[in-house]
């Protein structure tokens, strides 16, 4: 028995917010702002977007580690935020997130068509998110009502260590019966999500315009002048550079063409770990 490179893609592991639903990834970021506000600490939407892609407790911890936010917290409470403070903010964040998630549950334009093309090629659809189970249950139900159902879902609190570690992506490999990680593609709009795919040994696709990095609604994205959009693509591409995504595309609508390109690379003997 000898090893043979896979010749085709068996599964795609999709992120949720900013990838399949919630163009601009507004649901998690706005709730961070609201949760901190309830503790008397102001953070901006731009600050809230910084650690996007990690689990939500880790995201809040990262925000509290930012010197400017830690200083504001200290001005309010007379000390810098501890892990107990992070947990208190997280416990307020969760019900707010569940309450507000429906406001940003719309499917990203082109998502259903792209998924249909992949399924027609026999590709399974895995998924994972920085959301915990209690939020993912709501996200999955709303997506199903809009016509999208993944073959498998892994929330961040269903594995020992979430992004940027590979556990969620690899959980999809096991659940979907994929026999080679090189036959998988991880698609995400955040650096931790791309690193997740890289560390899992998968092909990786970074989304530049539908998610956290651009942070605009679909209408605002479509209204960008061509020169501004080009500049944003360059800026966002540079922000992903250290994570080394194999491909950069605007939105999931562009994914079927990338799958063809990846299968071309596989046919030529290329492997994601070596690219």
mmCIF file of N, CA and C in Angstrom, residues 8 13 16-17 20 38 57 63 95 145 147 149 153 155 176 202 219 224 263 274:
data_model
loop_
_atom_site.group_PDB
_atom_site.id
_atom_site.type_symbol
_atom_site.label_atom_id
_atom_site.label_comp_id
_atom_site.label_asym_id
_atom_site.label_seq_id
_atom_site.Cartn_x
_atom_site.Cartn_y
_atom_site.Cartn_z
ATOM 1 N N UNK A 8 -9.195 15.084 -6.301
ATOM 2 C CA UNK A 8 -10.346 15.985 -6.286
ATOM 3 C C UNK A 8 -10.671 16.390 -4.856
ATOM 4 N N UNK A 13 -14.923 23.251 4.164
ATOM 5 C CA UNK A 13 -15.305 23.645 5.523
ATOM 6 C C UNK A 13 -15.489 25.161 5.538
ATOM 7 N N UNK A 16 -19.041 30.748 9.190
ATOM 8 C CA UNK A 16 -20.420 31.223 9.144
ATOM 9 C C UNK A 16 -20.496 32.735 8.932
ATOM 10 N N UNK A 17 -20.411 33.522 10.004
ATOM 11 C CA UNK A 17 -20.573 34.981 9.873
ATOM 12 C C UNK A 17 -19.468 35.560 8.990
ATOM 13 N N UNK A 20 -20.848 32.766 4.997
ATOM 14 C CA UNK A 20 -22.099 32.273 4.424
ATOM 15 C C UNK A 20 -23.276 33.177 4.801
ATOM 16 N N UNK A 38 -22.448 48.031 28.490
ATOM 17 C CA UNK A 38 -23.233 47.742 29.690
ATOM 18 C C UNK A 38 -22.375 47.712 30.951
ATOM 19 N N UNK A 57 -14.981 34.103 24.223
ATOM 20 C CA UNK A 57 -14.306 34.425 25.481
ATOM 21 C C UNK A 57 -12.890 34.911 25.193
ATOM 22 N N UNK A 63 -9.496 41.713 23.641
ATOM 23 C CA UNK A 63 -9.887 43.124 23.694
ATOM 24 C C UNK A 63 -9.449 43.762 25.011
ATOM 25 N N UNK A 95 -26.288 36.244 26.023
ATOM 26 C CA UNK A 95 -27.725 36.464 25.776
ATOM 27 C C UNK A 95 -27.985 37.594 24.788
ATOM 28 N N UNK A 145 -33.869 28.120 7.684
ATOM 29 C CA UNK A 145 -35.092 28.790 7.233
ATOM 30 C C UNK A 145 -34.863 29.548 5.932
ATOM 31 N N UNK A 147 -32.720 28.412 3.639
ATOM 32 C CA UNK A 147 -32.357 27.459 2.593
ATOM 33 C C UNK A 147 -30.964 26.874 2.664
ATOM 34 N N UNK A 149 -28.199 24.501 4.637
ATOM 35 C CA UNK A 149 -27.951 23.473 5.645
ATOM 36 C C UNK A 149 -26.578 22.872 5.365
ATOM 37 N N UNK A 153 -21.614 20.713 11.598
ATOM 38 C CA UNK A 153 -21.370 21.996 12.269
ATOM 39 C C UNK A 153 -20.553 21.740 13.520
ATOM 40 N N UNK A 155 -19.062 23.976 16.770
ATOM 41 C CA UNK A 155 -18.948 25.237 17.493
ATOM 42 C C UNK A 155 -17.617 25.284 18.236
ATOM 43 N N UNK A 176 -17.200 13.957 8.439
ATOM 44 C CA UNK A 176 -17.619 13.849 7.047
ATOM 45 C C UNK A 176 -17.008 12.652 6.335
ATOM 46 N N UNK A 202 -5.043 21.817 5.142
ATOM 47 C CA UNK A 202 -6.020 21.982 4.063
ATOM 48 C C UNK A 202 -5.616 23.105 3.104
ATOM 49 N N UNK A 219 -24.702 46.298 0.313
ATOM 50 C CA UNK A 219 -24.992 47.483 -0.501
ATOM 51 C C UNK A 219 -23.825 48.463 -0.482
ATOM 52 N N UNK A 224 -18.954 50.842 -3.532
ATOM 53 C CA UNK A 224 -17.581 51.344 -3.486
ATOM 54 C C UNK A 224 -17.086 51.674 -4.895
ATOM 55 N N UNK A 263 -8.368 21.804 -7.856
ATOM 56 C CA UNK A 263 -8.325 20.462 -8.426
ATOM 57 C C UNK A 263 -7.315 20.379 -9.573
ATOM 58 N N UNK A 274 2.643 22.158 0.828
ATOM 59 C CA UNK A 274 3.863 22.570 0.144
ATOM 60 C C UNK A 274 3.695 23.881 -0.609
#
